[in-house]
Amino acid sequence: MQLPRQLTRYLPILDWARTYDRETASADGLAAVIVTIMLIPQSLAYALLAGLPAEMGLYASILPLVAYAIFGTSRALAVGPVAVVSLMTAAAIGNLGLSDPVDIALAAGTLAFISGVILSLLGLFRLGFLANFLSHPVIAGFITASGVLIAASQLKHIFGIDMHGHTLTELIRTMFAHLGETNGYTLVLGLTALAFLFWVRKGLKPLLLKKGVPPKLADVLTKAGPVAAVVVTTLATWVFGLSNAGVKIVGEIPMGLPPLTAPSFSPSLWNELFMSALLISIIGFVESVSVAQTLAAKRRQRISPDQELIGLGTSNIASAVSGGFPVTGGFSRSVVNFDAGAATPAAGAYTAVGIAVATLLLTPLLFFLPKATLAATIIVAVLSLVDFSILKKAWGYSKVDFAAVFATIVLTLGFGVELGVSAGVLISIGLHLYKTSRPHVAEVGLVPETHHFRNIKRHKVKTLPHLVTLRVDESLYFANARFLEDYVLGRVTCDEPIEHVVLMFPAVNEVDMSALETLEELNRRLSEMGIQLHLSEVKGPVMDRLKRSHFLDELTGKVFLSQYDAWQALQEPAPSPEQGSPAKVGAA
Amino acid sequence: MQLPRQLTRYLPILDWARTYDRETASADGLAAVIVTIMLIPQSLAYALLAGLPAEMGLYASILPLVAYAIFGTSRALAVGPVAVVSLMTAAAIGNLGLSDPVDIALAAGTLAFISGVILSLLGLFRLGFLANFLSHPVIAGFITASGVLIAASQLKHIFGIDMHGHTLTELIRTMFAHLGETNGYTLVLGLTALAFLFWVRKGLKPLLLKKGVPPKLADVLTKAGPVAAVVVTTLATWVFGLSNAGVKIVGEIPMGLPPLTAPSFSPSLWNELFMSALLISIIGFVESVSVAQTLAAKRRQRISPDQELIGLGTSNIASAVSGGFPVTGGFSRSVVNFDAGAATPAAGAYTAVGIAVATLLLTPLLFFLPKATLAATIIVAVLSLVDFSILKKAWGYSKVDFAAVFATIVLTLGFGVELGVSAGVLISIGLHLYKTSRPHVAEVGLVPETHHFRNIKRHKVKTLPHLVTLRVDESLYFANARFLEDYVLGRVTCDEPIEHVVLMFPAVNEVDMSALETLEELNRRLSEMGIQLHLSEVKGPVMDRLKRSHFLDELTGKVFLSQYDAWQALQEPAPSPEQGSPAKVGAA
């Protein structure tokens, strides 16, 4: 039976569920078991990072996964709490200055709800392309700086001290202020967990492979490292009674399924949270969609970015109504899901069942879990995000891109995630506009024995004293129109007997109305100086546009199909006593 | 004697004053007399428009003109209070909610001072190009909408009623609320003045010319219309004692030269006024520099936009310290100055002397000047700014430009000048980014018997089933990189045995780092599908940039100098059973 296209477009589940069979189900099931084991400590840790009770991390890993399984298009994306979005949630809620835990949880749910609405609307109106306005270097810089901030913010749990702040300077200042209060047991526990997790990441897999363990199993064992750390440190804390010696523990997590919660609809709260929710939506979407695209490409599948927005939007709304906080697709978790063989979004739904079972049965076992262990898992996870080599790469490629990434890193570290990412977007756009506002204009001449015209500064070419040909290497629009006018008028203010100016337009993809008015003005002014203005190699769409204005009627010269036609038509100077000089071959 | 270039650059007076002679002086003097006569009623009227005492208009027409004569580069620009900037001043001060006239005057002076500092700094740092980010249609829409707002705001003086507001809706609402309080004498006086001034503008000059009056004199007499209206209505008000019958008059204007005033340096006031001052600076500069450039071009002179910023900046600072408010170069006044033969900026200095003499001697004569007359002069002056034909012009040329101008007009009328112009800038930039984020990509084929390649949708061209050639008609940068990737991947997902994709880059003027990463990704994905990626006709600067990255090492195909080279090298498909089909000639 063929379902209506409109329906399967908005409900991808109708598409893949029709061919769902036992084999796919067992592949999805295996992947779900592995992801569930990985997700339990992660979800607790990211809830703490967001400044929320640990159980909210579990709640954010149940219904949102079911929603994504229904509405999402990626077959491998694993949705849930992730590091950067949790940090942004902490920053957004920190701005509100709340102290009552009930208010804080409500604000987190409301943030997820607003973000869910924004994402769903962007998807319905097919505005996914807006995410493209974050340039790659800006994203890379932002993720790196966020990783540093996250790692720094977790040091408080490793030292067992009080630290706070949303910028690197605040974090370092409060750390040094409280360093004397370090709890020895916590520090030993935290550093041991850190060392163990680093070793698992770097050293365990090669060791297992050397011992003859099959690669797949070695992979799974490596990913289970955080679970081992959780089990061992929890047991140690319980057995040795470390919580009485000042080691902070997760404590009581309510048993049972997530509560049904309603977000706040207070206009003042929405007003305060809106910008944060927008930034979280954009960053969450950009991260998630790039993971989804990478994994889809590996299996020659395609995802739909606009439907992904709806998938993530409904996940966040689901999180908001079930005691959670903002979620998105996580990188490492999705890769594990993919490697473990997840074949459809159903794997996510099975993971949700796994986490639900955990909240029903396992929470008492997590009572003695030290916060230091969770902090260690976060630090090890986020340090893989930190990659300052982007600075070097950008420096080598383009100073403008370097400026954008450098500013994003410095502003994120110095002023927090929200200002950092906003500034990154504005800087990207600003620098792009600045570059295009000073277009490259080359004076060109004829390459001898050919029909080609090249830059007189780079090639040995023929030029004529009465004919100036300028190739414009940029679309003409309001920001650069006057630049061109100044350039041309500056060029013709000389002692040569210039009679013709030809503007070559092979790289001009657009002439907007401001530029059109500038061309009209240029034509008028050149005409007052007795100089004819011509165009050559104008593209079809630009020509169509010019024909709709009066410009071509007013133009003192002609529009030539090719520059060689222009050269042939205009090579003879007007007869006059002081002229008649032949073409000269020049190079500069 | 040759003065240091740096000095004459910042003090253009040192340049023109060296060759100043008696003939130039008499030309400047005549122009100054005419401009002075025109400026007296204008300066009073614009002070009232800005919501300030009438004498502040006179003060703003003395020292600022002297400052511009020293620092400005235009030989014809007449500086002083102008309509749009006065309206923006009224809006900026209205935001503050002040009621004490002393505070209001201080705020106006401070606004001029901040604006002067902004303009001077922009000039010193040569940031004049920033003004280019206001597109022509946005400026045209803004000026038209401002003209409507100004005319509407002056109706209160014509009816002699209380009206207020900074948006058209507020103005109309308050007008209808107070229409019952109309003062009959004021209305008759106002309408008569309006009718007279319209007639002077439209009917007087043809009449004079028909009667044999020389054109120059006819021009001067026409421009003197407002002065005649002022004289006649002032006399009528005095003789018939109309001020006792409710006709509002200018009243006592203090005699004497402008007072020395200091702007406020209160951080909170600066904070509140900063955005307004920035907008006033930009709009003032854009208006002024376009008048200056138009007039300079007529006499084959050049102005320096960056030095113009300094000229206008010092004028505003001069206005702030001498009891004035924000000023800029006015259109009609500069045209009169130019037509009357002003040869150097000294004409402005002489005008300043004329206005100074007026403040010393003439102010008692202005006591009975009805505000209705001033309102009539403003209405007639600004209606020449109102030109809705820009909407039609933009609609015919480009829907995107139309959207920008329409939104600017609607937002200015509905939400006031500040929101209108800010939104206009953002809309211009946003629409430009939107357009470039969806670049034109054309699939091209070989025009038979030539070396040229053209769009397969527009021309009858040869194509090969194993070779796809796409011409990219836009620079590649972060906002459109992913679009290209999706386009290419969408194109190759078909049943044809595609072996090669060639991207033609003749119109690609830039490849930023985001686009580079996208090209790397595209290369990788096509490679996984067994397709080679090639480039052709890459420009010199783009190639230089690509050479600095690893992209060319990773590229599975080649970079061809011309597309024809690519065609020749790749025209043979790889030998395989199902292939070997010859080139086909197709057209769509």
Coordinates of C-alpha atoms in Angstrom, one line a residue, chain A residues 126 129 131-137 289-290 293-294 297-298 300 302 305 390 393-399 401 428-429 432-438 440 458 471-475 477-483 486 489-490 493 506-507 509-514 516-518 520-521 525 528-530 539-541 544-546 548-549, chain B residues 126 129 131-137 289-290 293-294 297-298 300 302 305 390 393-399 401 428-429 432-438 440 458 471-475 477-483 486 489-490 493 506-507 509-514 516-518 520-521 525 528-530 539-541 544-546 548-549:
Chain A
R126 CA 11.7 24.7 5.7
F129 CA 19.2 26.5 5.6
A131 CA 21.9 26.9 10.2
N132 CA 24.3 27.4 7.3
F133 CA 25.0 30.9 8.5
L134 CA 27.2 29.4 11.2
S135 CA 30.5 29.0 9.3
H136 CA 32.5 25.9 9.9
P137 CA 35.5 27.7 11.6
V289 CA 22.6 17.3 11.5
S290 CA 26.3 17.1 10.8
Q293 CA 24.7 13.5 7.6
T294 CA 28.1 11.9 8.2
A297 CA 26.7 9.1 3.9
K298 CA 28.6 6.1 5.1
R300 CA 24.6 5.9 1.0
R302 CA 20.1 10.6 2.8
P305 CA 17.5 18.5 7.2
I390 CA 41.6 24.7 13.8
K393 CA 44.5 25.4 9.8
A394 CA 42.5 28.7 9.5
W395 CA 45.7 30.8 9.8
G396 CA 47.3 28.9 6.9
Y397 CA 44.2 29.2 4.7
S398 CA 42.7 32.6 5.2
K399 CA 43.3 35.4 7.7
D401 CA 38.5 32.8 8.7
S428 CA 31.2 35.5 10.1
I429 CA 28.6 37.6 8.4
H432 CA 31.9 38.1 4.6
L433 CA 30.2 41.4 3.8
Y434 CA 33.5 43.3 4.3
K435 CA 35.2 41.0 1.8
T436 CA 32.5 41.3 -0.8
S437 CA 32.3 45.1 -0.3
R438 CA 35.8 45.5 -1.8
H440 CA 38.5 42.3 -6.9
R458 CA 50.0 39.0 -14.1
R471 CA 37.0 42.7 -15.2
V472 CA 34.8 42.7 -12.1
D473 CA 35.2 39.6 -10.0
E474 CA 32.2 39.9 -7.7
S475 CA 28.5 40.2 -7.9
Y477 CA 25.2 44.8 -4.8
F478 CA 24.6 47.7 -2.5
A479 CA 27.7 47.1 -0.4
N480 CA 30.2 47.3 -3.2
A481 CA 28.4 49.3 -5.9
R482 CA 30.0 52.6 -4.9
F483 CA 33.4 51.0 -4.6
D486 CA 35.1 55.1 -7.3
L489 CA 36.3 57.1 -12.0
G490 CA 39.7 56.9 -10.4
T493 CA 41.1 60.4 -14.3
P506 CA 31.7 37.0 -16.6
A507 CA 31.8 36.7 -12.8
N509 CA 26.1 36.8 -10.9
E510 CA 23.8 39.5 -9.8
V511 CA 23.3 43.3 -10.2
D512 CA 20.9 44.5 -7.5
M513 CA 19.0 47.8 -7.7
S514 CA 21.6 49.8 -5.8
L516 CA 22.0 49.3 -11.2
E517 CA 21.6 52.9 -10.0
T518 CA 25.3 53.1 -9.6
E520 CA 23.4 54.4 -14.4
E521 CA 25.3 57.1 -12.5
R525 CA 29.4 60.7 -15.4
E528 CA 30.0 63.9 -19.3
M529 CA 33.7 63.2 -19.7
G530 CA 33.2 62.0 -23.3
K539 CA 25.4 36.4 -18.0
G540 CA 21.9 35.4 -19.0
P541 CA 20.1 36.0 -15.7
D544 CA 17.3 39.4 -18.3
R545 CA 17.3 41.7 -15.2
L546 CA 19.0 44.6 -17.0
R548 CA 13.7 45.1 -17.3
S549 CA 15.3 48.6 -16.5
Chain B
R126 CA 38.4 55.5 7.2
F129 CA 32.4 52.5 3.4
A131 CA 27.5 53.7 4.8
N132 CA 27.4 51.5 1.7
F133 CA 25.5 48.9 3.7
L134 CA 22.4 51.0 3.4
S135 CA 21.1 49.9 0.0
H136 CA 19.7 52.6 -2.4
P137 CA 16.1 51.2 -2.3
V289 CA 27.6 62.6 0.9
S290 CA 25.2 61.7 -2.0
Q293 CA 29.0 63.7 -4.8
T294 CA 26.3 64.7 -7.2
A297 CA 30.5 65.4 -10.4
K298 CA 28.8 68.3 -12.2
R300 CA 34.3 67.4 -12.4
R302 CA 36.0 64.9 -6.4
P305 CA 34.0 60.5 1.7
I390 CA 10.5 53.7 -6.0
K393 CA 10.5 50.7 -10.0
A394 CA 11.8 48.1 -7.5
W395 CA 8.9 45.8 -8.3
G396 CA 9.7 45.8 -11.9
Y397 CA 13.4 45.2 -11.4
S398 CA 13.6 42.7 -8.5
K399 CA 11.2 41.3 -6.0
D401 CA 14.7 44.9 -3.7
S428 CA 19.0 44.5 3.0
I429 CA 21.8 42.4 4.5
H432 CA 21.4 39.6 0.2
L433 CA 22.6 36.7 2.3
Y434 CA 19.5 34.7 1.4
K435 CA 20.1 35.2 -2.3
T436 CA 23.7 34.2 -2.2
S437 CA 22.9 31.2 0.1
R438 CA 21.1 29.6 -2.9
H440 CA 22.7 29.5 -9.3
R458 CA 19.0 27.2 -22.5
R471 CA 29.0 25.7 -13.5
V472 CA 28.7 27.4 -10.1
D473 CA 27.6 31.0 -10.5
E474 CA 28.5 32.3 -7.1
S475 CA 31.4 32.6 -4.7
Y477 CA 31.2 30.6 1.4
F478 CA 29.7 29.3 4.6
A479 CA 26.2 30.2 3.8
N480 CA 26.0 28.4 0.5
A481 CA 28.6 25.6 0.8
R482 CA 26.1 23.0 2.0
F483 CA 23.6 23.9 -0.8
D486 CA 23.3 18.8 -1.6
L489 CA 24.9 14.7 -4.4
G490 CA 21.3 15.1 -5.6
T493 CA 22.0 10.0 -7.4
P506 CA 34.8 30.8 -13.7
A507 CA 32.4 32.8 -11.5
N509 CA 35.6 34.6 -6.7
E510 CA 36.2 33.1 -3.3
V511 CA 36.2 29.8 -1.5
D512 CA 36.2 30.3 2.2
M513 CA 37.2 27.7 4.8
S514 CA 33.7 26.4 5.3
L516 CA 36.8 24.3 1.4
E517 CA 35.7 21.7 4.0
T518 CA 32.5 21.1 2.1
E520 CA 36.7 18.1 0.8
E521 CA 33.6 16.3 2.1
R525 CA 31.6 11.1 -0.7
E528 CA 33.0 6.5 -2.0
M529 CA 30.5 6.3 -4.9
G530 CA 33.3 5.7 -7.4
K539 CA 40.7 31.8 -10.9
G540 CA 44.2 32.8 -9.9
P541 CA 43.4 34.1 -6.4
D544 CA 46.5 30.3 -4.8
R545 CA 44.2 29.8 -1.8
L546 CA 43.5 26.1 -2.6
R548 CA 47.6 26.4 0.7
S549 CA 45.3 23.6 1.8

